[in-house]
Short mmCIF file of C-alpha atoms and ligand atoms in Angstrom, two decimals:
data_model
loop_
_atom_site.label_atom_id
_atom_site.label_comp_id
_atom_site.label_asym_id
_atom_site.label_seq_id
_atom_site.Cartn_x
_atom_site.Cartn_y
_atom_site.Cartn_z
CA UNK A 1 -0.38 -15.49 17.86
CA UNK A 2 3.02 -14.24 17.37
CA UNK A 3 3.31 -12.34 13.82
CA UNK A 4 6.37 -11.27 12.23
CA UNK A 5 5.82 -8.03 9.94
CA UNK A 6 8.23 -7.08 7.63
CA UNK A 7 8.36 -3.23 6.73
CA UNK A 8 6.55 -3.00 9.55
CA UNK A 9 6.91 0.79 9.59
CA UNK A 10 6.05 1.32 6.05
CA UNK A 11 2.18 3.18 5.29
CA UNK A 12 0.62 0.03 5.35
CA UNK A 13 2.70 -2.06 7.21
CA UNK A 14 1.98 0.00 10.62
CA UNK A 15 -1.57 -0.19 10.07
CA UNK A 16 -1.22 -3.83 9.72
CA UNK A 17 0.86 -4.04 12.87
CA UNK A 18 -1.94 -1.31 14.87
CA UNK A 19 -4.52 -4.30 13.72
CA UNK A 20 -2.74 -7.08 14.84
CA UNK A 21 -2.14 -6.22 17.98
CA UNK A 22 -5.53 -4.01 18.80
CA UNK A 23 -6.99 -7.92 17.67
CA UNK A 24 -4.44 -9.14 20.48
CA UNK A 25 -1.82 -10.11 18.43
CA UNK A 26 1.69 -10.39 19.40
CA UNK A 27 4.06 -8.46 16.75
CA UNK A 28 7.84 -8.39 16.26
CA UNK A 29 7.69 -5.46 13.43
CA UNK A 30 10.87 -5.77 11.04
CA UNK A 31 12.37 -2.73 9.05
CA UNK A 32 15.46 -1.27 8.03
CA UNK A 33 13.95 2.27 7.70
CA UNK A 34 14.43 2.60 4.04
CA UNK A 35 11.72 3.77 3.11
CA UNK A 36 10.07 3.54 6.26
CA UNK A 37 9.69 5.95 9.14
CA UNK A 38 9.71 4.90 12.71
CA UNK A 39 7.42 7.99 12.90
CA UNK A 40 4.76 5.68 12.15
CA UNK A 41 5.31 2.94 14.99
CA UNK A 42 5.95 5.73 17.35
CA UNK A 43 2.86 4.99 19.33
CA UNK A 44 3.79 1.94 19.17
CA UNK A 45 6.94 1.40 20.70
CA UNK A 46 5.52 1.08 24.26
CA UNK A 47 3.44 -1.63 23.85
CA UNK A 48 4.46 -4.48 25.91
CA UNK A 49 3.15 -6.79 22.93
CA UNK A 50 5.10 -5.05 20.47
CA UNK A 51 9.24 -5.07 19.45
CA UNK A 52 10.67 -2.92 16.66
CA UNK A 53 13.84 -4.70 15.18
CA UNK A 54 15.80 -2.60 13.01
CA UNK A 55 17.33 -5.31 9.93
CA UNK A 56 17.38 -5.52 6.81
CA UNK A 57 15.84 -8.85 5.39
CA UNK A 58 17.80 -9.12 2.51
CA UNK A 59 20.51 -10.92 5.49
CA UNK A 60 19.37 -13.55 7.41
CA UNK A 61 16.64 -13.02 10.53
CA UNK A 62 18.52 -12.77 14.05
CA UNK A 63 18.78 -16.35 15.36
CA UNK A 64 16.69 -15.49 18.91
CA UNK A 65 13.21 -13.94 16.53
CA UNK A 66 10.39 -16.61 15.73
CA UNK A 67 6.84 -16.50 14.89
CA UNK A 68 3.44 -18.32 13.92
CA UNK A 69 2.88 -15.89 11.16
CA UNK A 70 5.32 -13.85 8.79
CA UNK A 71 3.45 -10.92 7.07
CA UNK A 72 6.35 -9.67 4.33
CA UNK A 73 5.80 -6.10 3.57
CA UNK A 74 9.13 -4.80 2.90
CA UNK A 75 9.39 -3.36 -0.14
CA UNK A 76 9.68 0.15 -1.52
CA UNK A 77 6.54 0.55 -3.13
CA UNK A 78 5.94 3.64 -5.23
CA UNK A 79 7.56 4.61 -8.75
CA UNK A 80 10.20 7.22 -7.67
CA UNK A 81 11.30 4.70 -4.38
CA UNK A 82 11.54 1.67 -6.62
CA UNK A 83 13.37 3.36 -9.65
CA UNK A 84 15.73 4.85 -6.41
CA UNK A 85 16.18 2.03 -4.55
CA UNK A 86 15.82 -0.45 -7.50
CA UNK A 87 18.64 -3.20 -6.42
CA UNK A 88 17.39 -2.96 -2.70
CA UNK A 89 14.03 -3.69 -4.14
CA UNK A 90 14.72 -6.46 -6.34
CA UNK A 91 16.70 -8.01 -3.51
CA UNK A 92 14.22 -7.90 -0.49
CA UNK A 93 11.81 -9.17 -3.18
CA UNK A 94 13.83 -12.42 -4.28
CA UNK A 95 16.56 -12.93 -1.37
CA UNK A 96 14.70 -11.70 1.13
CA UNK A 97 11.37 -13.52 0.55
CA UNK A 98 13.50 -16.64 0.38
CA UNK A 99 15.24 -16.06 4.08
CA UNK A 100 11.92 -15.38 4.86
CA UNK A 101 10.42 -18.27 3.24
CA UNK A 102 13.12 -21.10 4.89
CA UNK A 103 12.22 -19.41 8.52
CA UNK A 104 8.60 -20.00 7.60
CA UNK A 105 8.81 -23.25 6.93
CA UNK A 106 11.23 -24.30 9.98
CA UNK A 107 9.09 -22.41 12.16
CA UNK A 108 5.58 -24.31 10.46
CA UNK A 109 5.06 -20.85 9.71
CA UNK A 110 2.00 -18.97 7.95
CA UNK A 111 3.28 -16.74 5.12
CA UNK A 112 1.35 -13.72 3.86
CA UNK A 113 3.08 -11.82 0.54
CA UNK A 114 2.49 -8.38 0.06
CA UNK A 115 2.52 -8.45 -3.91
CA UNK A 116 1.21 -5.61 -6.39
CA UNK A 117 -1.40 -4.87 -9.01
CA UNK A 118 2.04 -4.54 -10.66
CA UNK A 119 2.70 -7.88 -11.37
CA UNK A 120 0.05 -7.18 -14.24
CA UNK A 121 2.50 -4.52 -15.97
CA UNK A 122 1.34 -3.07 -18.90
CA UNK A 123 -2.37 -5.07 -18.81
CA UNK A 124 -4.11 -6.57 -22.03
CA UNK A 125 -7.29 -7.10 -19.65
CA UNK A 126 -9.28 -4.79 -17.53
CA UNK A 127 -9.82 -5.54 -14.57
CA UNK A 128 -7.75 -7.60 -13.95
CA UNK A 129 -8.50 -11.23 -12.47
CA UNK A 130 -6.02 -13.38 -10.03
CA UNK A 131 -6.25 -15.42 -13.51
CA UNK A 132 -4.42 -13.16 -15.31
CA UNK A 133 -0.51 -13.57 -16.14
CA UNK A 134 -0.04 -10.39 -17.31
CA UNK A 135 1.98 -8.33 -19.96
CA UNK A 136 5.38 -7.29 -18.16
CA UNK A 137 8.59 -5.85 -19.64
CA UNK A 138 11.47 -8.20 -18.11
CA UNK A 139 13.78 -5.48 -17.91
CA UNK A 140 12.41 -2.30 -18.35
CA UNK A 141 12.34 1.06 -15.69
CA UNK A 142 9.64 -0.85 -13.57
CA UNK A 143 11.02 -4.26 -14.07
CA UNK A 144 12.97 -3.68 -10.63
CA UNK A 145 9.44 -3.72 -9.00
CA UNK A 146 7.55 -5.70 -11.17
CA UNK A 147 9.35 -8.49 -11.77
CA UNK A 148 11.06 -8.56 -8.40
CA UNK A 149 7.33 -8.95 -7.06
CA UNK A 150 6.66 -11.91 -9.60
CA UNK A 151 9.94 -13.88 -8.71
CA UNK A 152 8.72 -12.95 -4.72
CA UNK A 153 5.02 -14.74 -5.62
CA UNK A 154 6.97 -17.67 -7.61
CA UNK A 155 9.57 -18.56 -4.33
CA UNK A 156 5.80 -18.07 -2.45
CA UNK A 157 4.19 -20.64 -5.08
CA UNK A 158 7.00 -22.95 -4.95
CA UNK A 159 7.14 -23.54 -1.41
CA UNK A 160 3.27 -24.10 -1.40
CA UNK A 161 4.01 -26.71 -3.44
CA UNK A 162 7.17 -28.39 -2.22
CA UNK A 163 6.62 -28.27 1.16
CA UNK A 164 2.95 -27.43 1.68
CA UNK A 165 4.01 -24.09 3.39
CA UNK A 166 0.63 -22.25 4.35
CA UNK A 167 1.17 -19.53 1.54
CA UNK A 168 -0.90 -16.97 0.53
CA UNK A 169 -0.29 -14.44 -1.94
CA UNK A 170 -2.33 -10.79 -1.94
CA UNK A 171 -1.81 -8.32 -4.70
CA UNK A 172 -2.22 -5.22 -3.72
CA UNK A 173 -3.70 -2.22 -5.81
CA UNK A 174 -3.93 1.45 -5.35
CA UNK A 175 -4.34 2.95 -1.30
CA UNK A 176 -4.08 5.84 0.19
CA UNK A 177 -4.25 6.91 3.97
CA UNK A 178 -2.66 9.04 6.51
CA UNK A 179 1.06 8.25 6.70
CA UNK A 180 1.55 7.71 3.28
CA UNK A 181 5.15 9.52 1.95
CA UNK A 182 3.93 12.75 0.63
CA UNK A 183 6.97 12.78 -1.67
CA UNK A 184 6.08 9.15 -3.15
CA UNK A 185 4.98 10.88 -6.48
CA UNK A 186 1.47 9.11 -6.46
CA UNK A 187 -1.56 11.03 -7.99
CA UNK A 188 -2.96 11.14 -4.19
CA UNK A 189 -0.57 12.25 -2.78
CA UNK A 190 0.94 14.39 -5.54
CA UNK A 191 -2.45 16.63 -5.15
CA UNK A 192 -2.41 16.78 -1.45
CA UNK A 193 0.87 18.46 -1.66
CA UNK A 194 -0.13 21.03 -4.16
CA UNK A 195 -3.22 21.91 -2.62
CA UNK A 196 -1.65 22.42 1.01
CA UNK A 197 1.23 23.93 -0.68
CA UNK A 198 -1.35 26.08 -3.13
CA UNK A 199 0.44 25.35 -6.50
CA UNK A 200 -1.19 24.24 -9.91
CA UNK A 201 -2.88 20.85 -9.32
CA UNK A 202 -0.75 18.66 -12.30
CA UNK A 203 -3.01 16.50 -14.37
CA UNK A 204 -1.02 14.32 -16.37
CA UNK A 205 -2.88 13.62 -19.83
CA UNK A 206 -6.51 14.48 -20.68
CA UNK A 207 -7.24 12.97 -17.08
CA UNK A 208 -10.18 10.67 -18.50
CA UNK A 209 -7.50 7.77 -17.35
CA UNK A 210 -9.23 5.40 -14.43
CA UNK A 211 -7.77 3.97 -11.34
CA UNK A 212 -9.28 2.73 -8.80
CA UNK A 213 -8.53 4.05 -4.43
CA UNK A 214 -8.53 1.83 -2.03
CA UNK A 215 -8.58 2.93 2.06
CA UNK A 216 -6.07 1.87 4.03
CA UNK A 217 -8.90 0.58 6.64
CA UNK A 218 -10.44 -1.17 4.08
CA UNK A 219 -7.31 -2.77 2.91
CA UNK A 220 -6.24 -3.61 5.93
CA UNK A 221 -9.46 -5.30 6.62
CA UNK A 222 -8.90 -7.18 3.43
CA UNK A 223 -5.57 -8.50 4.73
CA UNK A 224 -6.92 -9.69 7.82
CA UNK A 225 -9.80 -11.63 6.26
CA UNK A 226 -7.15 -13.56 4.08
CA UNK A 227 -4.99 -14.13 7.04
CA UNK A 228 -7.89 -16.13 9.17
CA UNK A 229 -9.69 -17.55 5.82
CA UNK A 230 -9.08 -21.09 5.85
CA UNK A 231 -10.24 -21.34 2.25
CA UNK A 232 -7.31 -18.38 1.51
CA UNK A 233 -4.68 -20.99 1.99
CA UNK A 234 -2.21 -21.57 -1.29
CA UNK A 235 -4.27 -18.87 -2.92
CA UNK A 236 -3.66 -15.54 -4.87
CA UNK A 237 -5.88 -12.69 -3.91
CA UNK A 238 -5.99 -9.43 -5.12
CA UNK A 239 -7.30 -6.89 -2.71
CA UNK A 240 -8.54 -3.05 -4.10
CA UNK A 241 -11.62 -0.56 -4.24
CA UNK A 242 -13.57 -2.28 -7.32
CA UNK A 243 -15.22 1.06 -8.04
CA UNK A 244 -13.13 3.20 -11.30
CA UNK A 245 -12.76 6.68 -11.11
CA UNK A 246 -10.93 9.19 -13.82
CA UNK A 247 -7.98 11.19 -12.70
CA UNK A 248 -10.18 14.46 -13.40
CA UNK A 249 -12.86 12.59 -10.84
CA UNK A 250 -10.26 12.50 -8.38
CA UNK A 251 -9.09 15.80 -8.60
CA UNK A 252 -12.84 17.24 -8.42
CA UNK A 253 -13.28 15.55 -5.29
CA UNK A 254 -10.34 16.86 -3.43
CA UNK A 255 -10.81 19.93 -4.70
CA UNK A 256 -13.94 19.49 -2.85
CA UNK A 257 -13.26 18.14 0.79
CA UNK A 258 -10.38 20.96 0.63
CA UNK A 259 -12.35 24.09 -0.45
CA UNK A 260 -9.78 24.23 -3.22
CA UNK A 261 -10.30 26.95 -5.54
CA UNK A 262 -6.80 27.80 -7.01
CA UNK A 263 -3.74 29.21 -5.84
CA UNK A 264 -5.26 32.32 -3.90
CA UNK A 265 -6.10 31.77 -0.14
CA UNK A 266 -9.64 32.54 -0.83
CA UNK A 267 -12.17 30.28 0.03
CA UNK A 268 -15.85 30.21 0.14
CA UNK A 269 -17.11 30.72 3.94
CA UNK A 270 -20.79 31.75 3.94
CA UNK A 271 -23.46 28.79 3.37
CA UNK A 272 -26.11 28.92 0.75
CA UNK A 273 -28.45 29.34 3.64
CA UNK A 274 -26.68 32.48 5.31
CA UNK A 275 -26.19 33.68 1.96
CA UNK A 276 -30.07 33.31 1.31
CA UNK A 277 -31.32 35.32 4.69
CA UNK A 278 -29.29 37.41 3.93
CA UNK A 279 -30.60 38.19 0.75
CA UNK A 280 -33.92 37.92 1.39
CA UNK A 281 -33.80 40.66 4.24
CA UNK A 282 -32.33 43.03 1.59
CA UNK A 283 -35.44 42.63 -0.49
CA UNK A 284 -37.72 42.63 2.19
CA UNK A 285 -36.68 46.16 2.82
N1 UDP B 301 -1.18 11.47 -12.44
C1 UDP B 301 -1.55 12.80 -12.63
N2 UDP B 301 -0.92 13.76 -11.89
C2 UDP B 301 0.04 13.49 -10.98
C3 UDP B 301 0.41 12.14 -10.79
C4 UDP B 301 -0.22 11.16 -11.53
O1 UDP B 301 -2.42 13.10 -13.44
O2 UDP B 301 0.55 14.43 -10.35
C5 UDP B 301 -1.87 10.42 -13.21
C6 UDP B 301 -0.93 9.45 -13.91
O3 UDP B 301 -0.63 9.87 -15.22
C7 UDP B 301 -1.74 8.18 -13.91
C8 UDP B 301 -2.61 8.29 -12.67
O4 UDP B 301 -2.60 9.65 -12.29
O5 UDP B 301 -2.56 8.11 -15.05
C9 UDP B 301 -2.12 7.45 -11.51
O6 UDP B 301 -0.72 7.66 -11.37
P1 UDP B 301 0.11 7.15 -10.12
O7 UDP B 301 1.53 7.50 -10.37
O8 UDP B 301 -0.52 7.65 -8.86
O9 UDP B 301 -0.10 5.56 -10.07
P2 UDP B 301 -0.09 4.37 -11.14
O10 UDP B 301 0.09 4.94 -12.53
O11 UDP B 301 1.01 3.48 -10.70
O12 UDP B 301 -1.44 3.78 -10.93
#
């Protein structure tokens, strides 16, 4: 099948694009490098089943591209790339998904949404259910992202409706993976940086706050199960790692799988078992 993927070299728009074509997929992979880096379709750019168009969706699509399946991932996604970028993101969000939208349903098109656990805002429920409508501010420092998402899912909604487009709608919550932006301000990333760099890890808070970590693997498994789920049609999925941890959690375990033990470059290299012979042949003596 031939799938269109917008921000197609975003963090999880490559790994979407590495799936579809590993499952024999054809992909034309869309982005206009804003916030994505063609770093991360590098290995892909020889592919004979995949093209890298550089555009910016926000204008109409090239007249020559078409597909079976459009996959719209471009956004910026994290705090400090929205608040930067915050007309570019309301834009690809409304304008763009509509471009997107009218190709979709010339082309008799399947369209996949890449919304947010943002749409939620400020939530009154935890977790939060597909159900839920939310508690957003309309036009406050994340309404660029937020509400830009929910107009996105509405044009997505309203086609499903008025012209039975094959729509479906994922909200996606908090992953992490290689290729990430380091710089994208995100607690996961935010500690990587200071542990490779060896500054203070910064916990914002008392750190008892929960969130929840998603793969990237596992994500992108979850996007590929709604995009050959019959029953997913004209539905609103949300797609995340169920299990809670605290901030304070999080930090313990990297601290762990990094041998992090502050800012010195001291680390712990002899095993409770070397560290036991060799004590025990001191007292044997
Ligand atoms: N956080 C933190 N240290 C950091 C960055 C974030 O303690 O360096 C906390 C932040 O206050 C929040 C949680 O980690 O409670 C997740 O923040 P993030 O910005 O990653 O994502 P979001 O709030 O959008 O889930």
């Amino acid at each position: 099948m031939k799938c269109l993927v917008t921000g197609g070299a975003g963090f999880i728009g490559s790994f979407l694009c590495d799936r579809l074509l590993e499952t024999g997929h054809e992909v034309v992979c869309i982005d206009n490098l804003v916030t994505g880096h063609k770093k991360n379709i590098a290995h892909l750019l020889s592919q004979p089943k995949f093209e890298f168009i550089e555009h910016d969706v926000t204008l109409p699509l090239p007249e020559a591209i078409s597909a079976s399946v459009i996959f719209h991932f471009a956004s910026p996604a994290s705090p400090p790339k929205y608040q930067k970028y915050a007309v570019e993101t309301l834009l690809v969000n409304s304008i763009g998904t509509y471009y997107l939208l009218e190709k979709a349903r010339v082309w008799q098109a399947k369209f996949i949404f890449a919304s947010t656990s943002e749409v939620y805002g400020d939530p009154r429920e935890h977790p939060q259910k597909e159900t839920y409508w939310g508690h957003v501010n309309p036009n406050g420092p994340r309404s660029c992202y937020d509400e830009a998402k929910r107009v996105g899912e509405s044009f997505v909604a309203t086609y499903i409706r008025k012209y039975q487009l094959d729509g479906r709608i994922i909200r996606i919550f908090n992953t992490f993976g290689p290729r990430m932006d380091i710089d994208d301000g995100r607690v996961v990333t935010n500690f990587i940086k200071q542990i490779l760099s060896r500054t203070p890890l910064t916990i914002q808070g008392d750190g008892s706050q929960t969130r929840s970590f998603c793969y990237i693997s596992d994500l992108i498994e979850g996007i590929m199960s709604v995009f050959t789920t019959p029953a997913a049609r004209g539905e609103v999925i949300n797609l995340g790692n169920p299990e809670e941890k605290t901030i304070l959690e999080l930090l313990n375990i990297i601290k762990k799988v990094s041998h992090y033990w502050g800012e010195t470059d001291w680390e712990a290299k002899v095993g409770l078992e070397e560290g036991l012979t060799k004590t025990l042949e001191y007292f044997k003596k």
